[in-house]
XYZ file of N, CA and C in Angstrom:
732
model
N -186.287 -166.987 -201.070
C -185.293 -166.411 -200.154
C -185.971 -166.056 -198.832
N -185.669 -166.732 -197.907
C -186.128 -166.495 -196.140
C -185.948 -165.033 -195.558
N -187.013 -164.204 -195.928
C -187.247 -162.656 -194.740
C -186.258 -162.860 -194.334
N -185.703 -161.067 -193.645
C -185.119 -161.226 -192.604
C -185.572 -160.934 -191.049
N -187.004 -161.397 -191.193
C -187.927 -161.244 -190.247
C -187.642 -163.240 -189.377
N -187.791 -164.054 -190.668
C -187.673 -165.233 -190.154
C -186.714 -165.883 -190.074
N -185.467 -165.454 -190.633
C -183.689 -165.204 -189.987
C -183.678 -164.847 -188.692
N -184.329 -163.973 -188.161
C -183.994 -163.649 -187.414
C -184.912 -164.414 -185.894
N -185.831 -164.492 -186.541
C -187.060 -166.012 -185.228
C -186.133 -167.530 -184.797
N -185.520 -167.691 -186.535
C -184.575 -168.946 -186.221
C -183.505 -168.829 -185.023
N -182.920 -167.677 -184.818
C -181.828 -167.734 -184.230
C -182.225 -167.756 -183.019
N -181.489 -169.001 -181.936
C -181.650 -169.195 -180.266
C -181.821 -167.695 -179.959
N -182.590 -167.448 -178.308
C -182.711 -166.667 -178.322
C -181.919 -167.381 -176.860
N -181.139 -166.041 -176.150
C -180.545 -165.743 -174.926
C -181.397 -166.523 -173.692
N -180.868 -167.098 -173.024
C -181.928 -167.717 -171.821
C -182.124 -166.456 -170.976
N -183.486 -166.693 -170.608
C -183.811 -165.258 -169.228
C -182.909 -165.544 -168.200
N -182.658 -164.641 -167.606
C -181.987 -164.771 -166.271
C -182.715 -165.457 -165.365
N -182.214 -166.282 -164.466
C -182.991 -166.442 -163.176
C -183.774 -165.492 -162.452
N -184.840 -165.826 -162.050
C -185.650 -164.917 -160.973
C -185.491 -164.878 -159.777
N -184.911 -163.512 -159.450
C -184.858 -163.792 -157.871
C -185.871 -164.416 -157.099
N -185.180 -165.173 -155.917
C -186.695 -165.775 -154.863
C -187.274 -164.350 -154.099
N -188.633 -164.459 -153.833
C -189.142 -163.473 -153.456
C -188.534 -163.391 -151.826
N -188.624 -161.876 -151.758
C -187.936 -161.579 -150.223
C -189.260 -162.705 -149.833
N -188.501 -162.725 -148.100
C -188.994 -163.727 -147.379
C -189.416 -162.447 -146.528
N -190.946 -162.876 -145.748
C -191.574 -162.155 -144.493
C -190.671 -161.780 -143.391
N -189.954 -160.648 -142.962
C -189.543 -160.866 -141.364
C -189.823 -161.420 -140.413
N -191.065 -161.445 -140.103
C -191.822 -161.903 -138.816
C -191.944 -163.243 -139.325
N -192.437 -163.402 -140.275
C -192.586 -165.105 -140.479
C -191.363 -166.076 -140.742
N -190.274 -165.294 -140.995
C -188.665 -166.036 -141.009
C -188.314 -166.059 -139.952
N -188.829 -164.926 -138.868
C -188.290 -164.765 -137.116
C -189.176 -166.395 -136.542
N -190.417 -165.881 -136.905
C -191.136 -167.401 -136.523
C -190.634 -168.761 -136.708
N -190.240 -168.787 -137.694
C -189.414 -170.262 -137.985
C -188.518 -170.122 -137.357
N -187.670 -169.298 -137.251
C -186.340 -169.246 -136.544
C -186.450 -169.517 -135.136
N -187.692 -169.524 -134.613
C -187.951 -169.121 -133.252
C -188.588 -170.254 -132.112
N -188.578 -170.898 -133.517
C -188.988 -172.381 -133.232
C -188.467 -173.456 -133.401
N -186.626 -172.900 -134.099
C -185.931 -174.258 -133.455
C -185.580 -174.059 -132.064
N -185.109 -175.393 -131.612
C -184.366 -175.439 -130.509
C -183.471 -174.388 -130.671
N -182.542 -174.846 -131.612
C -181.029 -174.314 -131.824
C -181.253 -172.496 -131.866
N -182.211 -172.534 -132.681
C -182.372 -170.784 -132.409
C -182.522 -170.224 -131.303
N -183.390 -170.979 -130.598
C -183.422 -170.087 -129.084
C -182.349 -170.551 -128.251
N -181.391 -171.361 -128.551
C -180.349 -171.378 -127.544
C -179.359 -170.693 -128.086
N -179.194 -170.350 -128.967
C -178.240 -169.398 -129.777
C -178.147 -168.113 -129.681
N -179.452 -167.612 -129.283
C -179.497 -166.213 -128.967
C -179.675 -166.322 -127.486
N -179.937 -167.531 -126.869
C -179.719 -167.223 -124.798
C -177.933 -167.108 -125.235
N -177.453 -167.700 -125.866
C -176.035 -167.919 -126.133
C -174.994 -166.893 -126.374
N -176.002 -165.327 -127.047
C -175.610 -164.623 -127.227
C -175.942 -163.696 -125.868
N -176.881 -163.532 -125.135
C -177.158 -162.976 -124.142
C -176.414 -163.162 -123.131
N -175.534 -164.775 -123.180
C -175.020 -165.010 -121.723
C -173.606 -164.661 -122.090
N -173.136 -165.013 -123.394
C -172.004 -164.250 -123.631
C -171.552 -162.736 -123.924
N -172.433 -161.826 -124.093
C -172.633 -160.885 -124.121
C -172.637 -160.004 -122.623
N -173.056 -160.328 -122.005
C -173.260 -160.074 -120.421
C -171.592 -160.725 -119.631
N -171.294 -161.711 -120.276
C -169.838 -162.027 -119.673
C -168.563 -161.037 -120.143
N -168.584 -159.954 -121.323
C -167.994 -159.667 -121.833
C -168.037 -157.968 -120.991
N -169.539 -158.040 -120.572
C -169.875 -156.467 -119.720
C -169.208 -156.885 -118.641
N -169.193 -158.261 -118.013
C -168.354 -158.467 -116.840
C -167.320 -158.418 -117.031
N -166.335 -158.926 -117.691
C -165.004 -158.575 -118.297
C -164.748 -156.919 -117.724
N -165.228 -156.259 -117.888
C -164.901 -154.811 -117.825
C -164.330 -154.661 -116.341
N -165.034 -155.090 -115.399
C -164.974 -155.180 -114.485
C -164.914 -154.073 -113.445
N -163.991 -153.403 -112.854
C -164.314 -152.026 -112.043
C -164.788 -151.045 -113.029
N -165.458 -150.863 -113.907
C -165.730 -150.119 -114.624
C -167.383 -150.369 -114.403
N -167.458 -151.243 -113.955
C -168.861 -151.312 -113.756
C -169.301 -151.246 -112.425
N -170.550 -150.452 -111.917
C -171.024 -150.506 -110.638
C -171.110 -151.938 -110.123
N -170.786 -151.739 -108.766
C -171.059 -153.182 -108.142
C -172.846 -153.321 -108.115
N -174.149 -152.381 -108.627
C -174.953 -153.724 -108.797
C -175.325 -153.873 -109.768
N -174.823 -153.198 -111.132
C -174.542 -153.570 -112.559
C -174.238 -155.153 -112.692
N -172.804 -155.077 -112.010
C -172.181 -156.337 -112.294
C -172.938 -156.918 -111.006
N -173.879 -157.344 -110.298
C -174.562 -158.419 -109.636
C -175.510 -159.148 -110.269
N -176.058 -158.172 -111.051
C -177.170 -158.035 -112.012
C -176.450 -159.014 -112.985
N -175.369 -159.241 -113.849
C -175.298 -158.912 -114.890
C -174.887 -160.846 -114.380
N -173.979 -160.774 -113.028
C -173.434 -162.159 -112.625
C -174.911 -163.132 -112.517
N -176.005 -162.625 -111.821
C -177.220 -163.534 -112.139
C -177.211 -163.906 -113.067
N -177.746 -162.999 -114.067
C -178.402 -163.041 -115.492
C -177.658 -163.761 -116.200
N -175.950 -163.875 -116.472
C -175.660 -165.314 -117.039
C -175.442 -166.499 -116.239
N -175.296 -166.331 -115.034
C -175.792 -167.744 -114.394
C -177.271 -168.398 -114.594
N -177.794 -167.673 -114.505
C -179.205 -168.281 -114.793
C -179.981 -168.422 -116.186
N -179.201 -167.593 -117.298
C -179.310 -168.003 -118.306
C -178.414 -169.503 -118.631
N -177.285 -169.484 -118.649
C -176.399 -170.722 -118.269
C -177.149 -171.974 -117.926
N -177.800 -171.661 -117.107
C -178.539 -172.919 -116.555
C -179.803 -173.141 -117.600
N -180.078 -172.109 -118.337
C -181.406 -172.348 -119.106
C -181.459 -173.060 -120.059
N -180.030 -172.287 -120.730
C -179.057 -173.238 -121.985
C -179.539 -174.819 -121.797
N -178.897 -175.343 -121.205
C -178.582 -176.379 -120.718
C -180.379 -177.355 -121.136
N -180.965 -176.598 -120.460
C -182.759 -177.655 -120.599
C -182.399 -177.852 -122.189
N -182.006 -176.825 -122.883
C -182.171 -177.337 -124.739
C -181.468 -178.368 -125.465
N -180.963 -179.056 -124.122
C -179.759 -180.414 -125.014
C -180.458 -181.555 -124.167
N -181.504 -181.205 -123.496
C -182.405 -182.698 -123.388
C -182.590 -183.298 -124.633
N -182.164 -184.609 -124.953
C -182.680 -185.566 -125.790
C -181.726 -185.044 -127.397
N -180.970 -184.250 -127.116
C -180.396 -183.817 -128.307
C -179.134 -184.594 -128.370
N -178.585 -185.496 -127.527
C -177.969 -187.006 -127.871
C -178.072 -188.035 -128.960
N -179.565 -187.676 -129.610
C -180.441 -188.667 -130.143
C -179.451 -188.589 -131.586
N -179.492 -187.063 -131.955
C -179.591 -185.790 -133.117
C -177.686 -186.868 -133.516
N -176.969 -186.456 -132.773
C -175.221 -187.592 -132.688
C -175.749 -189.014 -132.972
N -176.549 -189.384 -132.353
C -176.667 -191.333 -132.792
C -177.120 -191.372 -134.364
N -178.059 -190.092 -134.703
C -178.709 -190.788 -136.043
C -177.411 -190.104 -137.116
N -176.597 -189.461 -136.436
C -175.387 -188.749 -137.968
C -174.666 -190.068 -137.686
N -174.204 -190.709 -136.795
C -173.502 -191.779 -136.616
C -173.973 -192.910 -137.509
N -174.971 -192.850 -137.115
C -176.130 -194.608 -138.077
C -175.853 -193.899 -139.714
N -176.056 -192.862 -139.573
C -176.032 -192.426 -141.477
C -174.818 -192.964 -142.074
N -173.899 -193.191 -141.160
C -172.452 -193.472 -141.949
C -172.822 -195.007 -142.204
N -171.254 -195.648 -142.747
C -171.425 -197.232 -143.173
C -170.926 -197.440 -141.882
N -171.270 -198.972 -141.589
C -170.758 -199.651 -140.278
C -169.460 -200.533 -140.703
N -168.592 -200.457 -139.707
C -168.689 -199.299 -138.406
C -167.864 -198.019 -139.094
N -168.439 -196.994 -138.276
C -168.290 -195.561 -139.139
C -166.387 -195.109 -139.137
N -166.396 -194.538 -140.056
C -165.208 -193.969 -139.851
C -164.724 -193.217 -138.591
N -162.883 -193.468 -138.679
C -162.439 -193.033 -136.969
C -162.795 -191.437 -136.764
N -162.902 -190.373 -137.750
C -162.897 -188.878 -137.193
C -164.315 -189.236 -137.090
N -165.619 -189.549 -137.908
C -166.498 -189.738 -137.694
C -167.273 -189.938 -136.386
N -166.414 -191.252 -135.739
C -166.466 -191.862 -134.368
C -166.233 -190.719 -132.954
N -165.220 -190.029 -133.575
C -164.889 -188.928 -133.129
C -165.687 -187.634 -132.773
N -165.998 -187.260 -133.720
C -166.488 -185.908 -133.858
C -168.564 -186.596 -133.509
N -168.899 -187.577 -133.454
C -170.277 -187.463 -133.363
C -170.385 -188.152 -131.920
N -169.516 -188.815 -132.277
C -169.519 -189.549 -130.656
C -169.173 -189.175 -129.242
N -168.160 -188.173 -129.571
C -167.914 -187.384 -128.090
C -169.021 -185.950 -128.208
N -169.550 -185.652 -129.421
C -170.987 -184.492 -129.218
C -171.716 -185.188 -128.708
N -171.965 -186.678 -129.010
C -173.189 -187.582 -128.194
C -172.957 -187.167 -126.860
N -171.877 -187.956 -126.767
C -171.775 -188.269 -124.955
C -171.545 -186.648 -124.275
N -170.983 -185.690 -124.829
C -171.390 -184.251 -124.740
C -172.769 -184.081 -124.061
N -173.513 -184.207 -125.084
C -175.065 -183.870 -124.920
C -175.560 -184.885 -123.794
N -175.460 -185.995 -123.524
C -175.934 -187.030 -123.092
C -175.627 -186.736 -121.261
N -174.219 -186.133 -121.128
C -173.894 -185.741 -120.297
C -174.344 -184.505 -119.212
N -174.089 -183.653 -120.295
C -175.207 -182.506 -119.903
C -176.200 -182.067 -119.548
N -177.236 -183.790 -120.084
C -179.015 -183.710 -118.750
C -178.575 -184.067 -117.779
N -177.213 -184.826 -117.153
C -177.087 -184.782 -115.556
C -176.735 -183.876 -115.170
N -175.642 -183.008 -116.047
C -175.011 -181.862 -115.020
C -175.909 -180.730 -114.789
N -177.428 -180.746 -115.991
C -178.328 -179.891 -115.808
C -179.313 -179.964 -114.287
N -179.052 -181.202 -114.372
C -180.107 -182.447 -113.015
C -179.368 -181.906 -112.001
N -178.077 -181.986 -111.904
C -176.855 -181.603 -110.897
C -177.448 -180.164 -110.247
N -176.986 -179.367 -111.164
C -177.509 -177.445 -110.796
C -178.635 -177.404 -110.878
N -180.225 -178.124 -111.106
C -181.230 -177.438 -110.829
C -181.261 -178.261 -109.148
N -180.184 -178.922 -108.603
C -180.817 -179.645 -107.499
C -181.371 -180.714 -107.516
N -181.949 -181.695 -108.487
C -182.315 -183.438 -108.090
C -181.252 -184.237 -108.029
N -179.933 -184.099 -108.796
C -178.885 -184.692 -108.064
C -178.188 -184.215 -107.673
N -177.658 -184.847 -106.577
C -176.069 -184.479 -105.449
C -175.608 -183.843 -106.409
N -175.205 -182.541 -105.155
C -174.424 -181.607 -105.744
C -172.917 -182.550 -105.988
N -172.251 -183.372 -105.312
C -171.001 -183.593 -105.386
C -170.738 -184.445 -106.247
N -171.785 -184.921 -107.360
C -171.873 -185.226 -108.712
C -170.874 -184.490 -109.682
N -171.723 -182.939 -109.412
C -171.350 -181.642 -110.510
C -169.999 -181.980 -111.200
N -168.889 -181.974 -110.094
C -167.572 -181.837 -111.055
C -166.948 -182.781 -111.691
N -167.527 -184.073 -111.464
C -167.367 -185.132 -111.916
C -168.123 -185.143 -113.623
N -168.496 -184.745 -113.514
C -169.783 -184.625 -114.456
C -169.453 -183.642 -115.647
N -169.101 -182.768 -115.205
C -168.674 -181.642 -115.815
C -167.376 -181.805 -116.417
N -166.545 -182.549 -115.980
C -164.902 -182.638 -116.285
C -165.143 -183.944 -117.305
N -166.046 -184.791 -117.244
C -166.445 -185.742 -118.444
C -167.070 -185.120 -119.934
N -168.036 -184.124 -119.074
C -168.873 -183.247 -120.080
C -167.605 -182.726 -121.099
N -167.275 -181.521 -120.533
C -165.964 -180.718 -121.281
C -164.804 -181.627 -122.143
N -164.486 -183.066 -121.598
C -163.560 -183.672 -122.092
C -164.489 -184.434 -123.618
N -165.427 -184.658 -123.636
C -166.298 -185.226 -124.355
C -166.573 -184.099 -125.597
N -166.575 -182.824 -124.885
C -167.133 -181.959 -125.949
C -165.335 -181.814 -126.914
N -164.566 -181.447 -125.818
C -163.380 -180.876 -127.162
C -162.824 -182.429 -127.664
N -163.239 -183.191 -127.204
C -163.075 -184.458 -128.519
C -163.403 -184.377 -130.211
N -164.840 -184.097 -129.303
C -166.003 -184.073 -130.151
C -165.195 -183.075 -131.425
N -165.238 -181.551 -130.866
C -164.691 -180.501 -131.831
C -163.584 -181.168 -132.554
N -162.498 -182.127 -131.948
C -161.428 -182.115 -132.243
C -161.921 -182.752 -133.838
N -162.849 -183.413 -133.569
C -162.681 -184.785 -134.882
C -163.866 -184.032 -135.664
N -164.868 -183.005 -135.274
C -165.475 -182.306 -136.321
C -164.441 -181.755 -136.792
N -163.375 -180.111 -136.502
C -162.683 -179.798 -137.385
C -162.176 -180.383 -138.576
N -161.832 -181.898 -137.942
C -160.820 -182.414 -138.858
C -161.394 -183.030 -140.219
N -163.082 -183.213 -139.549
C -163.794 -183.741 -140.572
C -164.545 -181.908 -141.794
N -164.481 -181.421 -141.321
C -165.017 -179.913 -142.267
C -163.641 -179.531 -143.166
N -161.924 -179.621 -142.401
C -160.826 -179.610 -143.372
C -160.887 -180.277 -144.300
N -161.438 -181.371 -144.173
C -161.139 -182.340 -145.312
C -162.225 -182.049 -146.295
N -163.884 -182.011 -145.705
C -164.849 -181.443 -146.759
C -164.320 -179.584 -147.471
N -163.500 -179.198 -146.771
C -163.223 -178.002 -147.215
C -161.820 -178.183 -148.289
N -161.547 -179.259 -148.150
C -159.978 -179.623 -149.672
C -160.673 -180.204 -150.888
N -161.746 -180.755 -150.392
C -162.791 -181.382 -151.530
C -163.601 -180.217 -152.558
N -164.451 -179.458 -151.706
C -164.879 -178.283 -152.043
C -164.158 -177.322 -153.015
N -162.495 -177.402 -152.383
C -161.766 -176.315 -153.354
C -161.100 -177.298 -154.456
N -161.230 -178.495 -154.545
C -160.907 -179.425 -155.215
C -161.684 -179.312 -156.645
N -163.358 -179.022 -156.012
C -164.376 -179.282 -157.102
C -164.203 -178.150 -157.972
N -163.983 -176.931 -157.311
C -164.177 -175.057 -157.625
C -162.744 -175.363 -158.873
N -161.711 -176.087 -158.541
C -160.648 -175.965 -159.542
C -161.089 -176.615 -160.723
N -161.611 -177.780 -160.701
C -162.061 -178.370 -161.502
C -163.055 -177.781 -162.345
N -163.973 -177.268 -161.924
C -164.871 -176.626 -162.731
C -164.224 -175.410 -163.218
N -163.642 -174.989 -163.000
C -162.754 -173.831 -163.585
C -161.743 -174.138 -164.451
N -161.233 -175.433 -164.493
C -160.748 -175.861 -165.608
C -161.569 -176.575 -166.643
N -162.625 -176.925 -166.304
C -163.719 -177.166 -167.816
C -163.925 -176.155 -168.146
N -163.414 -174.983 -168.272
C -164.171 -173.434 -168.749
C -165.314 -172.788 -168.175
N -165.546 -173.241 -167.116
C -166.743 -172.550 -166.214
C -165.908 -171.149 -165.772
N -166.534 -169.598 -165.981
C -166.425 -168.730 -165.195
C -166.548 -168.819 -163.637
N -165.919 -167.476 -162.970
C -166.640 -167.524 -161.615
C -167.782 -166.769 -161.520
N -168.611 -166.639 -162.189
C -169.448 -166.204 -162.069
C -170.931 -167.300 -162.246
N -170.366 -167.921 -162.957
C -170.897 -169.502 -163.382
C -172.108 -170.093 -161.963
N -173.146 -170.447 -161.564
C -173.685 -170.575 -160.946
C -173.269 -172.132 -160.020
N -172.553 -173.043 -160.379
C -171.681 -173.703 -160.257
C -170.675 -173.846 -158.860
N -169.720 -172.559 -159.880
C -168.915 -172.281 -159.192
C -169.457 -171.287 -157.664
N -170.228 -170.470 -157.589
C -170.893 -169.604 -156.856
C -171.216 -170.518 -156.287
N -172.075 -171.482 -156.315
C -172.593 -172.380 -155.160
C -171.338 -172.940 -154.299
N -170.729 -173.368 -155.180
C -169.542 -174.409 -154.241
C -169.120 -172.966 -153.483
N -168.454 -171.771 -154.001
C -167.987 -170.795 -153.297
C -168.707 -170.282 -152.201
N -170.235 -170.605 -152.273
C -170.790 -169.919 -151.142
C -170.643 -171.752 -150.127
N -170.923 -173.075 -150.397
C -170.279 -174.098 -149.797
C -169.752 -173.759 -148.911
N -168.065 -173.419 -149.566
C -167.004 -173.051 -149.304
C -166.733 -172.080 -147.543
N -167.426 -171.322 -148.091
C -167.341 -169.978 -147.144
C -168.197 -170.230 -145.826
N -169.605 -170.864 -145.882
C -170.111 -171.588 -144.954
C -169.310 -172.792 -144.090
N -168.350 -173.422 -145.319
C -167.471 -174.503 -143.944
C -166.359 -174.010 -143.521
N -165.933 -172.528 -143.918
C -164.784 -172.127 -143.540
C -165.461 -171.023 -141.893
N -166.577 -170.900 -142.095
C -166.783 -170.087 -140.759
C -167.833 -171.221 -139.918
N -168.006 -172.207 -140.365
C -168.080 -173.839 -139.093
C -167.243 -173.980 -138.296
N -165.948 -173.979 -139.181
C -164.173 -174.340 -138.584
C -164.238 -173.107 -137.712
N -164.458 -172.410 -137.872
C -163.925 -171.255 -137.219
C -165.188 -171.111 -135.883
N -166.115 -171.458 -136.065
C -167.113 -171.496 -134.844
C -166.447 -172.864 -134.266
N -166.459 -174.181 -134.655
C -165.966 -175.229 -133.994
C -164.809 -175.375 -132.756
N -163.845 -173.924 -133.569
C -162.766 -173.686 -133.110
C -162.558 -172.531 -131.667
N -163.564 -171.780 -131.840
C -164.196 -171.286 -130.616
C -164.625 -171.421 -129.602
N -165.410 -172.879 -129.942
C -166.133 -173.752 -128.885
C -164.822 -174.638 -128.399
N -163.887 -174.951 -129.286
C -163.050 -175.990 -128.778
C -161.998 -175.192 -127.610
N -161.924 -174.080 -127.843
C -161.007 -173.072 -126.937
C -161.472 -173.310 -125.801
N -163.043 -172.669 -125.682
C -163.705 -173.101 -124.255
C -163.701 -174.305 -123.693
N -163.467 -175.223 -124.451
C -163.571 -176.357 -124.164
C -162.595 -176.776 -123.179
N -161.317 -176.336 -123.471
C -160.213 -176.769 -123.361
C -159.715 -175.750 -122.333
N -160.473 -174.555 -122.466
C -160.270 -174.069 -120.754
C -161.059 -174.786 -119.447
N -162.244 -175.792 -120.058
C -162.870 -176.137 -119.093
C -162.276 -177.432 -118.131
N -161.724 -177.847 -119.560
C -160.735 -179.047 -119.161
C -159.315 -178.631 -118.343
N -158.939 -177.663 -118.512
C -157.393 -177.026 -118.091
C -157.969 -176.550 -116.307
N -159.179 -176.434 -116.330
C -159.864 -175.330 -115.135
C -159.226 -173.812 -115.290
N -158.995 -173.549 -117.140
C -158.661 -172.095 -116.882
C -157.498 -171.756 -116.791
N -156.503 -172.606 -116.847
C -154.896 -172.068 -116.189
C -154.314 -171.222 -117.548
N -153.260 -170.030 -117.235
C -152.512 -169.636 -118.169
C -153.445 -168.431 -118.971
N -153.556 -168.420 -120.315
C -154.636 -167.617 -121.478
C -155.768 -168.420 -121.376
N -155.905 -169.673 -121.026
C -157.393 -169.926 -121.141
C -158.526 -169.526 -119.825
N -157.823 -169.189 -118.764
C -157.822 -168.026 -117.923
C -158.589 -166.895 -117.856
N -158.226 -166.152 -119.458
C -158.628 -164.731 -119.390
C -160.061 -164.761 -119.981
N -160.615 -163.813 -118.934
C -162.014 -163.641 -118.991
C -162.757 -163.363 -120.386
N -161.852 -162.164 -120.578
C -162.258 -161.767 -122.031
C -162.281 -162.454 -122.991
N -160.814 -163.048 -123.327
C -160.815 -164.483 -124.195
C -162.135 -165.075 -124.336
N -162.606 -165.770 -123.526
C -163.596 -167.058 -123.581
C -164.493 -166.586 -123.554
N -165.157 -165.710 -123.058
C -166.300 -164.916 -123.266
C -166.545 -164.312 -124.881
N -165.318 -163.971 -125.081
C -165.131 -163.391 -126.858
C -165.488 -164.564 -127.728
N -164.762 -165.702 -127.488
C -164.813 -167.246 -128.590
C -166.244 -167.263 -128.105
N -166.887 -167.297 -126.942
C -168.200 -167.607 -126.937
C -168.970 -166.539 -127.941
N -168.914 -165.731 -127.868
C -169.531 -165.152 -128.384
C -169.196 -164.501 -130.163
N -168.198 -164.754 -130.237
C -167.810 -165.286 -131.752
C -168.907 -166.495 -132.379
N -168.503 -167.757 -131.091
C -169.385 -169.056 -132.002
C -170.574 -168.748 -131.902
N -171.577 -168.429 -131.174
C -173.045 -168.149 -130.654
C -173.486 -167.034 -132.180
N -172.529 -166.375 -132.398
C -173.457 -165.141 -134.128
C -173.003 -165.962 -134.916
N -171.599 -167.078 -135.608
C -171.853 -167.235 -136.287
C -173.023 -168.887 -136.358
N -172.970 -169.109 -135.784
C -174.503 -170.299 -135.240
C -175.631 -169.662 -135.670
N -175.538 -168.297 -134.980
C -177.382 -167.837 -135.258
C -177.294 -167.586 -136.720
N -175.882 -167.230 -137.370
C -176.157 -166.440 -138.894
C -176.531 -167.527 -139.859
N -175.985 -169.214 -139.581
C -175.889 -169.917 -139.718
C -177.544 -170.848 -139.752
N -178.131 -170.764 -139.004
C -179.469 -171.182 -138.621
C -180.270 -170.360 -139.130
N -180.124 -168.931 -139.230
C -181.315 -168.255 -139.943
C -181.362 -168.124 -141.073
N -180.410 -168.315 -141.896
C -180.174 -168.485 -143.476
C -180.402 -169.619 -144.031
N -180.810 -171.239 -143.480
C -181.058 -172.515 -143.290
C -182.538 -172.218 -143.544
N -183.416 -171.838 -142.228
C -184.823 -172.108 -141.727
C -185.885 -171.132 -142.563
């Protein structure tokens, strides 16, 4: 007759829990962070929108508050801009990843960020002065029309990865997976990451579309566009530092 010492060895034993990953260094996660492109234009991004929003206030602020404040995002503005040298490239190779020839939102959404970016080392060339100024608005009204393309056919492409996503979460919840299920948690955290893309995409596309309008009506108001800017610019940085 088998102990009940070795009854009890037979029986599976409970799997350990996962181990948390060890915290990560501050300074050495700031370091990585600090060394993409995208990070340091994300936080000039937050500085120049941030400073547009103190301008917003407007008589509430001393006139050399707000002189101060009108430099500092003009000339951050212009700084932006050096970080989309060659970042045209970054749109051609998501384009080549697809099958040929790529799908139409595809065509869409990577192809007008190309010509976006591609655009933007002249209008940068334009405002530092090597080309004619009477370039600029020409340039700029291509730029802006290029970018809310661009947004238009990303959104449409993250809706659709976001019906898929909640597609998978049902499914696994009907094989008997909990939500607690590691599974399901992943797709849910998925999930929640492409639902605040859409919602940054959609920020940028506002501006966009005031740039294209020149502003008329609500796309107009100062506060507005300064706010979507600075809506998309934190969730970008929250976005990039949880990545790197």
């Amino acid at each position: 007759m088998a102990s009940s010492t070795d009854s009890e060895s037979s029986k599976p034993k409970p799997a350990p829990a996962p181990a948390r990953p060890p915290s990560r260094d501050f300074l050495a996660h700031l370091e990585a962070y600090l060394a993409r492109r995208d990070g340091v234009d994300k936080l000039l991004k937050i500085s120049r929108y941030s400073a547009r929003l103190a301008l917003a206030a407007g008589p509430a602020l001393p006139p050399a508050a707000s002189a101060r404040f009108k430099s500092f995002e003009s000339s951050v503005g212009l700084s932006r801009k050096a970080f989309r040298l060659g970042k045209f490239v970054q749109s051609l190779n998501a384009l080549r990843a697809h099958p040929h020839p790529p799908p139409a939102l595809a065509l869409l959404a990577y192809g007008g960020e190309g010509v976006y970016y591609f655009v933007e080392q002249f209008v940068w060339l334009a405002k530092a002065g090597l080309l004619p100024a009477h370039l600029l608005p020409r340039l700029q009204r291509l730029s802006a029309w290029a970018e809310l393309l661009g947004y238009v056919g990303s959104v449409a492409i993250k809706l659709e990865e976001m019906v898929k996503i909640e597609s998978s979460i049902k499914k696994r919840l009907a094989e008997g997976c909990g939500e607690e299920s590691e599974a399901v948690r992943t797709m849910r955290g998925k999930l929640l990451l492409k639902r605040m893309s859409v919602v940054q995409d959609v920020a940028d596309a506002v501006m966009a579309l005031g740039d294209v309008t020149d502003g008329k009506g609500l796309l107009g108001n100062y506060t507005l566009m300064a706010s979507a800017g600075l809506l998309s610019a934190l969730i970008s940085t929250h976005k990039n530092w949880n990545s790197c």
